[in-house]
Structures are given as structure tokens and as C-alpha cells.
Amino acid sequence: MTNTDSSKKKPSAADPYSKLAKDVNARSNMVPVVVGVIVALLVVVALIAFLSSRSSSGDAAEGSGAAVAADATQETASVQISGTDLPPFPQGASGLTDASTDPAVGQVIPKVVGQSFDGSEVTLDPAAGQPQLVIFLAHWCPVCQGEVPVLQDWIDQGGVPENVKVTAVATSVNPDKPNYPPSKWIAREGWTPQVMLDDSGSSAAQAYGLPGFPYFVLTDAEGKVVQRGSGKLPVEQLQAAVNSVAPQAGAAPSSVPAS
Amino acid sequence: MSVDVVTTFLALLAVIGIGFLVVTWTLAAWARISGSLPASVVPLRDAFVDLALPLGFAVALTTTLGSLYLSEVAKFPPCPLCWYQRICMYPNVALFAVAWWRRDRDVRFYVLPLVVVGAAIATYHYLLERFPDSVSSVCSTDVPCETVWVWKFHFLSIPGMAWVGFLLLGTLAVLAGRRRDSSLPGGDTVGDAPVDKEIPA
């Protein structure tokens, strides 16, 4: 059609044009071959994609034997929250906050009664009588995925004083997002501290003023916020933070020296 | 049909695309350095020059439908960077379709600005996925661009595949504008006519 139009507009070009067309036809014998190869490639690729997904789903079923993942009966659970919500994490703040930048410092954390993956009860209790480090994690967050092994190394090396209670809160759980379910992730990382499950509306995270992931809330032995932190934190900063609250609980036995 | 099948299929297409890019640009560099293509490759080159516009249309359509599948069927929410890449990708469907229909071999003038910007954003997005710490050390609560939704063959993510798509479109758009080898008879006989780049299929 375009050809005809062009010919109409410029009849003088018709002759060389048809010559060119003939010439093209003479040299285009590779076109059907190329098209055929492309179609064949598409079929092969579709087959591979289909077959590989079948075999890989089988692999996934075999690999699901991790102890905690097997025990997991739930990935979210209802939480009972009492007390006053913490104010939202100050916007634009980075690293760990202090009293000058964070209105939450000095405020008692809300009490949260919830459950872990296997249904056992986990509590965030300001009246626990010991300093607490609460870490909010989202399974799909790559920063959390990178931070968890770093934190676990730190815990394994005895970085956290024994009288500081560490609780991870698995929040913002979404089956449609990557790295689901969080139970498998937590099991795979060999995470030792207790894990509380947030509800599907992330109520606990909201009550603690969560700005993003990961999110840290550190309290003293009276359950008052000492520092909060958003995002990836260097272990040195966390070490200094937990060391600062550990002496306040000096009455509690501390057999593991801070490294 | 599961999401995994579709993403594996798209990733395999991207791998083929990478192979095509490597071969094409290696041969182009060869031709530039040595002055001419190996004679045995010329008919193949001509076939791809002839097929560049329909192939470009097919690539643009595949990337567009693939991206719509990932957001609308697989329900992966597009992050802001995804949206900027979509802005650069989707118009190529129409550009290549119209160019194919009109046999307009100058489509590269419209395609290249889009794919250069798109490829740049895809590069940034891919690096952001690989090294989330380098740009931001916190995940936002909505749709962070760092989240890796698809990871195939240890190197292909969604922006990785988009990057391949952009380079393919750019390469095909350039190929479409290639004149047939003038050393063969009839190659440039209509060089002064305004229709010289409209080669009937």
C-alpha cells in the first residue's frame, strides 16, 4: 500500500524501485530461515521455561525441611496492643536517634502480646525489667535480608549483653512479595532471638512508629525508649547503643562480656 | 500458567537477546575495523535488516505485555523507577508498528532517545537492586525500588530484562536504517530518491 502511494507520488522512482524490489527478493532468501529459527527458538524457550518450573517446584518441596519452617503454622498473628503508641520516627532522621531528635525517647513502649510462627506466645512488655532491643523486619526488604546475617553474627559473637532482650518482629508480611514466607527466611538465617508476628495490618509496627525497614527500638530496663534507628545500622553503633543500656540493668546477671 | 513459567520464559528470551546483541555488535565492530563483513554473514545481515522493524515491534510488544503481566496478573507493584522505564518502553510498540506499516526505516530517530533514557534508568535500577546499601540503607514501607521481584539465572531481574529489551530495540532500530551492502548490484541505485530507505519487503 505504501509502495503504491509512493509510486503515485513519484512515478519516476517506480522503475528503479521495482528493480530494487526484485533485487531484494533475490537476496532475501535468508528471511524465511531467520523467521523459522526465531519461531523454533521461541518454542524451545517456552518448553524449557515450562519444564524447568516443574522441576524447580519439586526441588522447593524437597528443601522445605528446615526445622522452624516445618513448625510454622502461621506467618501473621493477631496482636493485642496496650499503652500509648510511640510517635512516628522523625522524618529525615538517619542512624540512631537521641533525645534531641526523637520525641519518643523517654516514652514507655506499648505492650504487645502476640505469637510466634508456631503459635507460642511472645510479649513485648515494658515491665519485663530488662533492656530490650526490638527489631522490625520485612521479609521482602533487601536491606533486612542483608542485615539479618550481620545481626546474627553480632549476636553469635556475644555482642548483645545477656540481660538485653532481643525480639524480632516480622511485620509487613505479604504473600505476594519476594522471600515469602518469613518463617523460611528466619529459619534459613539461623536467627536465634525470639520472633513475634505482626498482624496483617502491621499494627505493632504502627504502634511503634515504624518509618521503614529494618527498624530498631532500644529501651532501658524500665521500658522507656533510649534510642530508635531506621535502616541499616553498623554493628558498632548498635554495640554502643546496647552497651549504654546494659549498665542500667546492672542488678541483672551478665555473664557474657561485651566484646 | 504460573508466574514462574512466564518469568523464566521472559528471562530466556532476554538471554537470547543478549546473544543477539553480542553477535550483532561484535560483527558491527568487525565490519568497522576491517571495512567489510565476512561474505557469509552478509545474507544473514540483510535478512535481519529486512526483519528489523517487525522484530522490533515483536520485542517492544513482548516487553510491554511482559511488564503488564508482571503488574496486572502476577501483581508485582511497579516502583517509581519501573514506571519511568515503562514510559520509555511502551511507546516503542506504536513506533515500531507504524514504522513497519509505513516501511519507515528512519524509526531510530524516534526510538533511540527513548531507549537511551530507558536503558540508563534500567542500569540504575539494576545496580540499586544489586547494591541497595549504596543508595539507600532503608526500605520504604510502600514499594521500594530495591525489592527484587524476579531473579533468574543468577543475573537477570526485571530491570535487567528491561535493559536487554532497550538495547535490542535500539539495535534493531539502527539495523532497520542500514542500507543493503552497496558492493552488491542494485544496492544504492535509488540513493537520491526520497524513498531510498523504503525497501519493500
CSV table of C-alpha atoms in Angstrom, one decimal:
chain,number,residue,atom,x,y,z
A,1,MET,CA,0.0,0.0,0.0
A,2,THR,CA,2.8,2.4,0.9
A,3,ASN,CA,4.6,1.2,-2.1
A,4,THR,CA,1.7,2.2,-4.3
A,5,ASP,CA,1.3,5.5,-2.6
A,6,SER,CA,5.0,6.3,-3.1
A,7,SER,CA,4.8,5.2,-6.7
A,8,LYS,CA,1.9,7.5,-7.2
A,9,LYS,CA,3.7,10.4,-5.6
A,10,LYS,CA,6.9,9.8,-7.5
A,11,PRO,CA,6.2,7.8,-10.6
A,12,SER,CA,9.8,8.3,-11.8
A,13,ALA,CA,11.0,6.2,-9.0
A,14,ALA,CA,8.8,3.2,-9.9
A,15,ASP,CA,11.3,1.6,-12.3
A,16,PRO,CA,14.4,1.6,-10.0
A,17,TYR,CA,12.1,0.8,-7.1
A,18,SER,CA,10.8,-2.4,-8.7
A,19,LYS,CA,14.4,-3.2,-9.7
A,20,LEU,CA,15.3,-2.8,-6.1
A,21,ALA,CA,12.4,-5.0,-5.0
A,22,LYS,CA,13.5,-7.7,-7.4
A,23,ASP,CA,17.0,-7.4,-6.1
A,24,VAL,CA,15.7,-7.6,-2.5
A,25,ASN,CA,13.8,-10.7,-3.3
A,26,ALA,CA,16.8,-12.3,-4.8
A,27,ARG,CA,18.8,-11.7,-1.7
A,28,SER,CA,16.1,-12.2,0.9
A,29,ASN,CA,16.3,-16.0,0.9
A,30,MET,CA,17.6,-15.9,4.5
A,31,VAL,CA,14.5,-14.2,5.8
A,32,PRO,CA,12.3,-17.3,6.0
A,33,VAL,CA,15.2,-19.2,7.6
A,34,VAL,CA,15.7,-16.5,10.2
A,35,VAL,CA,12.0,-16.3,10.9
A,36,GLY,CA,11.9,-20.1,11.2
A,37,VAL,CA,14.8,-20.2,13.6
A,38,ILE,CA,13.3,-17.4,15.7
A,39,VAL,CA,10.0,-19.3,15.9
A,40,ALA,CA,11.8,-22.5,16.8
A,41,LEU,CA,13.8,-20.7,19.5
A,42,LEU,CA,10.5,-19.4,21.0
A,43,VAL,CA,9.0,-22.9,21.1
A,44,VAL,CA,12.2,-24.3,22.7
A,45,VAL,CA,12.4,-21.5,25.2
A,46,ALA,CA,8.7,-21.9,26.2
A,47,LEU,CA,9.3,-25.6,26.7
A,48,ILE,CA,12.3,-25.0,28.8
A,49,ALA,CA,10.5,-22.4,30.9
A,50,PHE,CA,7.6,-24.8,31.4
A,51,LEU,CA,9.8,-27.9,32.2
A,52,SER,CA,12.2,-26.0,34.5
A,53,SER,CA,9.5,-24.6,36.6
A,54,ARG,CA,8.0,-28.0,37.1
A,55,SER,CA,11.4,-29.4,38.3
A,56,SER,CA,12.2,-26.4,40.4
A,57,SER,CA,8.9,-26.6,42.2
A,58,GLY,CA,9.8,-30.2,43.1
A,59,ASP,CA,13.1,-29.0,44.5
A,60,ALA,CA,11.4,-26.4,46.6
A,61,ALA,CA,9.2,-29.1,48.2
A,62,GLU,CA,12.2,-31.2,49.0
A,63,GLY,CA,14.1,-28.3,50.5
A,64,SER,CA,11.3,-27.3,52.9
A,65,GLY,CA,12.6,-29.4,55.7
A,66,ALA,CA,14.2,-26.6,57.8
A,67,ALA,CA,13.1,-27.1,61.4
A,68,VAL,CA,11.5,-23.8,62.1
A,69,ALA,CA,9.8,-23.7,58.8
A,70,ALA,CA,8.3,-27.1,59.4
A,71,ASP,CA,7.0,-25.8,62.8
A,72,ALA,CA,5.5,-22.7,61.3
A,73,THR,CA,1.7,-22.7,61.3
A,74,GLN,CA,1.3,-19.1,60.6
A,75,GLU,CA,3.1,-16.1,59.2
A,76,THR,CA,0.9,-13.4,60.7
A,77,ALA,CA,-1.0,-13.4,64.0
A,78,SER,CA,-3.3,-11.1,65.9
A,79,VAL,CA,-1.6,-8.8,68.3
A,80,GLN,CA,-3.0,-7.1,71.4
A,81,ILE,CA,-1.6,-3.7,71.9
A,82,SER,CA,-2.0,-1.6,75.1
A,83,GLY,CA,-0.4,1.6,76.3
A,84,THR,CA,0.4,4.7,74.3
A,85,ASP,CA,1.7,4.5,70.7
A,86,LEU,CA,5.1,5.8,70.1
A,87,PRO,CA,5.2,9.0,67.9
A,88,PRO,CA,6.3,8.4,64.3
A,89,PHE,CA,10.0,8.1,63.7
A,90,PRO,CA,11.3,11.7,62.9
A,91,GLN,CA,11.3,12.2,59.2
A,92,GLY,CA,14.7,12.6,57.6
A,93,ALA,CA,16.5,11.2,60.7
A,94,SER,CA,19.1,8.6,59.9
A,95,GLY,CA,21.0,6.2,62.1
A,96,LEU,CA,20.2,6.2,65.8
A,97,THR,CA,18.1,8.9,67.3
A,98,ASP,CA,18.6,10.6,70.7
A,99,ALA,CA,16.6,12.8,73.0
A,100,SER,CA,17.3,15.9,70.9
A,101,THR,CA,15.9,14.5,67.7
A,102,ASP,CA,13.3,11.9,68.7
A,103,PRO,CA,10.2,12.8,70.8
A,104,ALA,CA,9.8,9.1,71.6
A,105,VAL,CA,12.9,9.0,73.8
A,106,GLY,CA,11.9,8.6,77.4
A,107,GLN,CA,8.4,7.3,76.5
A,108,VAL,CA,7.4,3.8,77.6
A,109,ILE,CA,6.9,1.4,74.7
A,110,PRO,CA,3.4,0.0,74.2
A,111,LYS,CA,2.9,-3.5,75.4
A,112,VAL,CA,2.2,-6.0,72.7
A,113,VAL,CA,1.0,-9.6,73.3
A,114,GLY,CA,1.4,-11.7,70.2
A,115,GLN,CA,2.5,-15.1,68.9
A,116,SER,CA,5.5,-16.6,67.1
A,117,PHE,CA,5.4,-18.8,63.9
A,118,ASP,CA,4.4,-21.9,65.9
A,119,GLY,CA,1.6,-20.2,67.9
A,120,SER,CA,3.6,-19.8,71.1
A,121,GLU,CA,3.1,-16.5,72.9
A,122,VAL,CA,5.6,-13.7,72.6
A,123,THR,CA,5.3,-10.5,74.5
A,124,LEU,CA,6.9,-7.1,74.2
A,125,ASP,CA,6.5,-6.0,77.8
A,126,PRO,CA,7.8,-2.6,79.0
A,127,ALA,CA,7.6,-4.1,82.5
A,128,ALA,CA,9.9,-7.0,81.6
A,129,GLY,CA,12.6,-5.5,83.9
A,130,GLN,CA,15.4,-5.6,81.4
A,131,PRO,CA,16.6,-3.5,78.5
A,132,GLN,CA,15.1,-4.6,75.2
A,133,LEU,CA,16.1,-4.3,71.6
A,134,VAL,CA,13.1,-4.7,69.2
A,135,ILE,CA,13.9,-5.2,65.6
A,136,PHE,CA,11.2,-4.8,62.9
A,137,LEU,CA,11.9,-6.8,59.8
A,138,ALA,CA,10.1,-7.2,56.5
A,139,HIS,CA,10.8,-10.4,54.6
A,140,TRP,CA,10.8,-8.7,51.2
A,141,CYS,CA,13.1,-5.9,52.1
A,142,PRO,CA,16.6,-6.5,50.7
A,143,VAL,CA,18.2,-4.2,53.4
A,144,CYS,CA,16.6,-6.5,56.1
A,145,GLN,CA,17.8,-9.6,54.1
A,146,GLY,CA,21.3,-8.2,54.2
A,147,GLU,CA,21.1,-7.0,57.8
A,148,VAL,CA,19.8,-10.2,59.4
A,149,PRO,CA,23.0,-12.3,58.9
A,150,VAL,CA,25.1,-9.3,60.1
A,151,LEU,CA,23.0,-9.1,63.3
A,152,GLN,CA,23.1,-12.8,63.8
A,153,ASP,CA,26.9,-12.8,63.6
A,154,TRP,CA,26.9,-10.0,66.1
A,155,ILE,CA,24.7,-12.0,68.4
A,156,ASP,CA,26.7,-15.2,67.9
A,157,GLN,CA,29.9,-13.3,68.9
A,158,GLY,CA,28.3,-12.2,72.1
A,159,GLY,CA,27.8,-8.6,71.1
A,160,VAL,CA,24.5,-8.3,72.8
A,161,PRO,CA,24.8,-8.3,76.7
A,162,GLU,CA,22.9,-11.2,78.1
A,163,ASN,CA,20.5,-9.0,80.1
A,164,VAL,CA,19.4,-7.2,76.9
A,165,LYS,CA,16.4,-9.0,75.5
A,166,VAL,CA,16.2,-9.1,71.7
A,167,THR,CA,12.9,-9.5,69.9
A,168,ALA,CA,12.4,-9.5,66.1
A,169,VAL,CA,9.0,-8.5,64.8
A,170,ALA,CA,8.1,-10.0,61.4
A,171,THR,CA,5.9,-7.3,60.0
A,172,SER,CA,4.5,-6.1,56.7
A,173,VAL,CA,4.1,-9.7,55.7
A,174,ASN,CA,2.8,-10.1,52.2
A,175,PRO,CA,2.5,-13.5,50.4
A,176,ASP,CA,2.7,-11.7,47.0
A,177,LYS,CA,6.1,-10.2,47.8
A,178,PRO,CA,9.5,-11.8,47.4
A,179,ASN,CA,11.2,-14.1,50.0
A,180,TYR,CA,7.8,-15.2,51.4
A,181,PRO,CA,7.2,-16.9,53.8
A,182,PRO,CA,9.3,-15.1,56.5
A,183,SER,CA,9.4,-18.3,58.6
A,184,LYS,CA,11.6,-20.0,56.0
A,185,TRP,CA,13.8,-16.9,55.8
A,186,ILE,CA,14.2,-16.7,59.6
A,187,ALA,CA,14.9,-20.5,59.7
A,188,ARG,CA,17.4,-20.3,56.9
A,189,GLU,CA,19.4,-17.5,58.6
A,190,GLY,CA,19.5,-19.4,61.9
A,191,TRP,CA,18.0,-16.5,63.7
A,192,THR,CA,18.3,-17.1,67.4
A,193,PRO,CA,16.3,-14.3,69.1
A,194,GLN,CA,12.5,-14.8,69.6
A,195,VAL,CA,10.3,-13.7,66.7
A,196,MET,CA,6.9,-12.0,67.2
A,197,LEU,CA,4.5,-12.0,64.2
A,198,ASP,CA,2.7,-8.7,63.5
A,199,ASP,CA,-0.8,-8.9,62.2
A,200,SER,CA,-1.8,-8.5,58.6
A,201,GLY,CA,-2.3,-4.8,59.1
A,202,SER,CA,1.1,-4.3,60.7
A,203,SER,CA,-0.5,-2.9,63.9
A,204,ALA,CA,2.5,-3.5,66.1
A,205,ALA,CA,4.8,-1.7,63.6
A,206,GLN,CA,2.4,1.3,63.5
A,207,ALA,CA,2.2,1.4,67.3
A,208,TYR,CA,6.0,1.7,67.4
A,209,GLY,CA,6.1,4.5,64.8
A,210,LEU,CA,7.8,2.5,62.1
A,211,PRO,CA,9.2,4.6,59.2
A,212,GLY,CA,10.8,1.8,57.1
A,213,PHE,CA,12.7,-1.4,57.3
A,214,PRO,CA,14.6,-2.5,59.2
A,215,TYR,CA,13.7,-0.5,62.3
A,216,PHE,CA,15.2,-0.7,65.8
A,217,VAL,CA,13.8,0.4,69.1
A,218,LEU,CA,16.0,0.2,72.2
A,219,THR,CA,14.6,0.5,75.7
A,220,ASP,CA,16.1,0.7,79.1
A,221,ALA,CA,15.1,-1.7,81.9
A,222,GLU,CA,12.0,0.5,82.7
A,223,GLY,CA,10.7,0.0,79.1
A,224,LYS,CA,11.5,3.6,78.1
A,225,VAL,CA,12.8,4.3,74.7
A,226,VAL,CA,16.5,5.2,74.7
A,227,GLN,CA,17.2,5.3,71.0
A,228,ARG,CA,15.4,4.4,67.8
A,229,GLY,CA,17.1,3.6,64.5
A,230,SER,CA,15.9,3.2,60.9
A,231,GLY,CA,17.6,1.4,58.1
A,232,LYS,CA,20.8,-0.5,58.0
A,233,LEU,CA,22.9,0.3,61.1
A,234,PRO,CA,26.6,-0.5,61.6
A,235,VAL,CA,27.2,-3.1,64.3
A,236,GLU,CA,29.5,-0.6,66.1
A,237,GLN,CA,26.6,1.8,66.5
A,238,LEU,CA,24.3,-1.0,67.8
A,239,GLN,CA,27.1,-2.2,70.1
A,240,ALA,CA,27.5,1.3,71.6
A,241,ALA,CA,23.7,1.6,72.0
A,242,VAL,CA,23.2,-1.7,73.8
A,243,ASN,CA,26.3,-1.1,76.0
A,244,SER,CA,24.7,2.2,77.0
A,245,VAL,CA,21.6,0.5,78.3
A,246,ALA,CA,23.2,-2.7,79.8
A,247,PRO,CA,24.8,-1.0,82.8
A,248,GLN,CA,21.5,0.5,83.8
A,249,ALA,CA,20.3,-3.1,84.4
A,250,GLY,CA,23.4,-3.8,86.5
A,251,ALA,CA,21.5,-5.8,89.0
A,252,ALA,CA,20.7,-8.4,86.4
A,253,PRO,CA,23.4,-11.0,86.0
A,254,SER,CA,25.6,-10.5,83.0
A,255,SER,CA,27.8,-13.4,82.2
A,256,VAL,CA,28.7,-12.6,78.6
A,257,PRO,CA,31.1,-9.7,78.4
A,258,ALA,CA,30.5,-7.2,75.7
A,259,SER,CA,33.1,-7.8,73.0
B,1,MET,CA,0.3,-20.9,33.7
B,2,SER,CA,2.4,-19.9,36.7
B,3,VAL,CA,4.3,-16.7,37.3
B,4,ASP,CA,7.5,-18.7,37.4
B,5,VAL,CA,6.9,-20.1,33.9
B,6,VAL,CA,6.3,-16.7,32.5
B,7,THR,CA,9.3,-15.1,34.2
B,8,THR,CA,11.6,-18.0,33.2
B,9,PHE,CA,10.3,-17.6,29.6
B,10,LEU,CA,11.0,-13.9,29.6
B,11,ALA,CA,14.4,-14.4,31.1
B,12,LEU,CA,15.3,-17.0,28.5
B,13,LEU,CA,14.2,-14.5,25.8
B,14,ALA,CA,16.5,-11.9,27.4
B,15,VAL,CA,19.3,-14.4,27.3
B,16,ILE,CA,18.7,-15.0,23.6
B,17,GLY,CA,18.5,-11.2,23.2
B,18,ILE,CA,21.9,-10.9,24.9
B,19,GLY,CA,23.3,-13.4,22.5
B,20,PHE,CA,21.9,-11.5,19.5
B,21,LEU,CA,23.3,-8.2,20.9
B,22,VAL,CA,26.8,-9.7,21.4
B,23,VAL,CA,26.9,-11.2,17.9
B,24,THR,CA,25.5,-8.2,16.2
B,25,TRP,CA,27.7,-5.6,17.9
B,26,THR,CA,30.8,-7.9,17.5
B,27,LEU,CA,30.1,-8.2,13.8
B,28,ALA,CA,29.4,-4.4,13.6
B,29,ALA,CA,32.8,-3.8,15.3
B,30,TRP,CA,34.4,-6.3,13.0
B,31,ALA,CA,32.9,-4.6,9.9
B,32,ARG,CA,34.0,-1.2,11.2
B,33,ILE,CA,37.6,-2.3,11.8
B,34,SER,CA,38.2,-4.5,8.8
B,35,GLY,CA,36.0,-2.4,6.4
B,36,SER,CA,33.5,-5.2,5.5
B,37,LEU,CA,31.5,-8.0,6.8
B,38,PRO,CA,32.6,-11.6,6.1
B,39,ALA,CA,30.8,-12.6,2.9
B,40,SER,CA,29.0,-15.5,4.5
B,41,VAL,CA,27.4,-13.2,7.1
B,42,VAL,CA,26.0,-10.6,4.6
B,43,PRO,CA,22.8,-12.5,3.6
B,44,LEU,CA,22.1,-13.0,7.3
B,45,ARG,CA,22.7,-9.4,8.0
B,46,ASP,CA,20.4,-8.5,5.1
B,47,ALA,CA,17.7,-10.8,6.5
B,48,PHE,CA,17.9,-9.1,9.9
B,49,VAL,CA,17.8,-5.6,8.2
B,50,ASP,CA,14.6,-6.7,6.4
B,51,LEU,CA,13.1,-8.1,9.6
B,52,ALA,CA,14.3,-5.3,11.9
B,53,LEU,CA,11.0,-3.5,12.1
B,54,PRO,CA,8.7,-6.5,12.7
B,55,LEU,CA,11.3,-7.9,15.1
B,56,GLY,CA,11.5,-4.5,16.9
B,57,PHE,CA,7.7,-4.5,17.1
B,58,ALA,CA,7.7,-8.0,18.5
B,59,VAL,CA,10.4,-7.2,21.1
B,60,ALA,CA,8.5,-4.0,22.2
B,61,LEU,CA,5.2,-5.9,22.3
B,62,THR,CA,6.8,-8.7,24.4
B,63,THR,CA,8.4,-6.3,26.9
B,64,THR,CA,5.2,-4.3,27.2
B,65,LEU,CA,2.9,-7.3,27.6
B,66,GLY,CA,5.5,-8.9,29.9
B,67,SER,CA,5.6,-5.8,32.1
B,68,LEU,CA,1.8,-5.6,32.1
B,69,TYR,CA,1.6,-9.3,33.1
B,70,LEU,CA,4.0,-8.8,36.0
B,71,SER,CA,2.0,-5.9,37.4
B,72,GLU,CA,-1.6,-6.9,36.5
B,73,VAL,CA,-1.5,-10.7,36.7
B,74,ALA,CA,1.4,-11.5,38.9
B,75,LYS,CA,0.5,-8.4,41.0
B,76,PHE,CA,4.1,-7.2,41.4
B,77,PRO,CA,3.6,-3.5,42.2
B,78,PRO,CA,5.7,-1.3,39.9
B,79,CYS,CA,8.0,1.1,41.8
B,80,PRO,CA,8.7,4.6,40.5
B,81,LEU,CA,11.8,3.5,38.5
B,82,CYS,CA,9.6,0.8,36.9
B,83,TRP,CA,7.2,3.5,35.8
B,84,TYR,CA,9.9,5.6,34.2
B,85,GLN,CA,11.2,2.6,32.3
B,86,ARG,CA,7.6,1.8,31.2
B,87,ILE,CA,7.3,5.4,29.9
B,88,CYS,CA,10.3,4.8,27.7
B,89,MET,CA,9.3,1.2,26.7
B,90,TYR,CA,5.6,1.3,25.8
B,91,PRO,CA,5.7,3.9,23.0
B,92,ASN,CA,8.1,1.7,21.1
B,93,VAL,CA,5.2,-0.7,20.3
B,94,ALA,CA,3.4,2.1,18.4
B,95,LEU,CA,6.6,3.5,16.9
B,96,PHE,CA,7.8,0.1,15.5
B,97,ALA,CA,4.2,-0.8,14.4
B,98,VAL,CA,3.8,2.4,12.5
B,99,ALA,CA,7.3,2.2,11.1
B,100,TRP,CA,6.8,-1.3,10.0
B,101,TRP,CA,3.5,-0.5,8.3
B,102,ARG,CA,4.9,2.6,6.6
B,103,ARG,CA,8.2,0.9,5.9
B,104,ASP,CA,9.9,3.8,7.6
B,105,ARG,CA,13.5,2.8,8.1
B,106,ASP,CA,14.3,6.0,10.0
B,107,VAL,CA,12.5,4.9,13.1
B,108,ARG,CA,15.8,5.1,15.0
B,109,PHE,CA,15.5,8.9,15.3
B,110,TYR,CA,12.4,8.4,17.5
B,111,VAL,CA,13.4,5.1,19.1
B,112,LEU,CA,16.9,5.9,20.2
B,113,PRO,CA,16.1,8.9,22.5
B,114,LEU,CA,13.5,6.7,24.3
B,115,VAL,CA,15.7,3.6,24.6
B,116,VAL,CA,18.8,5.5,25.7
B,117,VAL,CA,16.9,7.1,28.6
B,118,GLY,CA,15.2,3.8,29.3
B,119,ALA,CA,18.5,1.8,29.3
B,120,ALA,CA,20.1,4.4,31.6
B,121,ILE,CA,17.2,4.1,34.1
B,122,ALA,CA,17.3,0.3,33.9
B,123,THR,CA,21.0,0.3,34.6
B,124,TYR,CA,20.5,2.5,37.7
B,125,HIS,CA,17.6,0.3,38.8
B,126,TYR,CA,19.6,-2.9,38.3
B,127,LEU,CA,22.5,-1.5,40.3
B,128,LEU,CA,20.1,-0.4,43.0
B,129,GLU,CA,18.8,-3.9,43.3
B,130,ARG,CA,22.3,-5.4,43.4
B,131,PHE,CA,23.7,-2.9,45.8
B,132,PRO,CA,20.7,-1.5,47.8
B,133,ASP,CA,23.1,-0.2,50.5
B,134,SER,CA,25.0,2.1,48.1
B,135,VAL,CA,22.0,4.4,47.5
B,136,SER,CA,19.7,3.8,50.4
B,137,SER,CA,20.0,1.8,53.6
B,138,VAL,CA,16.4,1.6,54.4
B,139,CYS,CA,13.3,0.0,52.8
B,140,SER,CA,10.3,2.3,52.5
B,141,THR,CA,7.0,0.9,53.6
B,142,ASP,CA,5.3,1.2,50.2
B,143,VAL,CA,7.0,0.0,47.0
B,144,PRO,CA,10.8,0.3,47.4
B,145,CYS,CA,12.7,0.0,44.1
B,146,GLU,CA,15.3,-2.1,45.8
B,147,THR,CA,12.9,-5.1,46.1
B,148,VAL,CA,14.0,-7.8,43.7
B,149,TRP,CA,10.8,-9.5,42.4
B,150,VAL,CA,12.4,-11.8,39.8
B,151,TRP,CA,15.8,-13.3,39.9
B,152,LYS,CA,16.7,-15.7,37.1
B,153,PHE,CA,20.0,-17.5,36.2
B,154,HIS,CA,21.8,-15.5,39.0
B,155,PHE,CA,21.8,-12.3,37.0
B,156,LEU,CA,18.5,-11.4,35.5
B,157,SER,CA,16.0,-9.2,37.3
B,158,ILE,CA,13.1,-7.3,35.9
B,159,PRO,CA,15.2,-4.1,35.2
B,160,GLY,CA,17.9,-6.4,33.9
B,161,MET,CA,15.5,-7.8,31.3
B,162,ALA,CA,14.2,-4.3,30.6
B,163,TRP,CA,17.8,-3.2,29.9
B,164,VAL,CA,18.2,-6.0,27.4
B,165,GLY,CA,14.9,-5.0,25.8
B,166,PHE,CA,16.0,-1.4,25.4
B,167,LEU,CA,19.3,-2.4,23.8
B,168,LEU,CA,17.5,-4.8,21.5
B,169,LEU,CA,15.1,-2.1,20.4
B,170,GLY,CA,18.0,0.4,19.9
B,171,THR,CA,20.0,-2.2,17.9
B,172,LEU,CA,17.0,-3.2,15.7
B,173,ALA,CA,16.1,0.5,15.1
B,174,VAL,CA,19.7,1.1,13.9
B,175,LEU,CA,19.7,-2.1,11.9
B,176,ALA,CA,16.4,-1.0,10.2
B,177,GLY,CA,18.2,2.0,8.9
B,178,ARG,CA,21.1,0.1,7.5
B,179,ARG,CA,21.4,0.2,3.7
B,180,ARG,CA,21.9,-3.0,1.9
B,181,ASP,CA,25.5,-3.8,1.0
B,182,SER,CA,26.4,-1.4,-1.8
B,183,SER,CA,29.0,-3.7,-3.1
B,184,LEU,CA,26.2,-5.9,-4.4
B,185,PRO,CA,24.4,-4.7,-7.6
B,186,GLY,CA,21.3,-2.6,-7.1
B,187,GLY,CA,22.1,-1.7,-3.5
B,188,ASP,CA,22.2,2.1,-3.9
B,189,THR,CA,20.5,2.6,-7.2
B,190,VAL,CA,17.9,4.9,-5.8
B,191,GLY,CA,20.2,6.7,-3.5
B,192,ASP,CA,18.9,10.2,-4.5
B,193,ALA,CA,15.3,9.4,-4.4
B,194,PRO,CA,13.3,10.3,-1.2
B,195,VAL,CA,12.1,6.8,-1.0
B,196,ASP,CA,15.5,5.3,-0.9
B,197,LYS,CA,15.1,3.9,2.6
B,198,GLU,CA,11.7,2.4,1.9
B,199,ILE,CA,12.6,-1.1,1.0
B,200,PRO,CA,9.6,-3.3,0.0
B,201,ALA,CA,9.5,-6.5,2.0
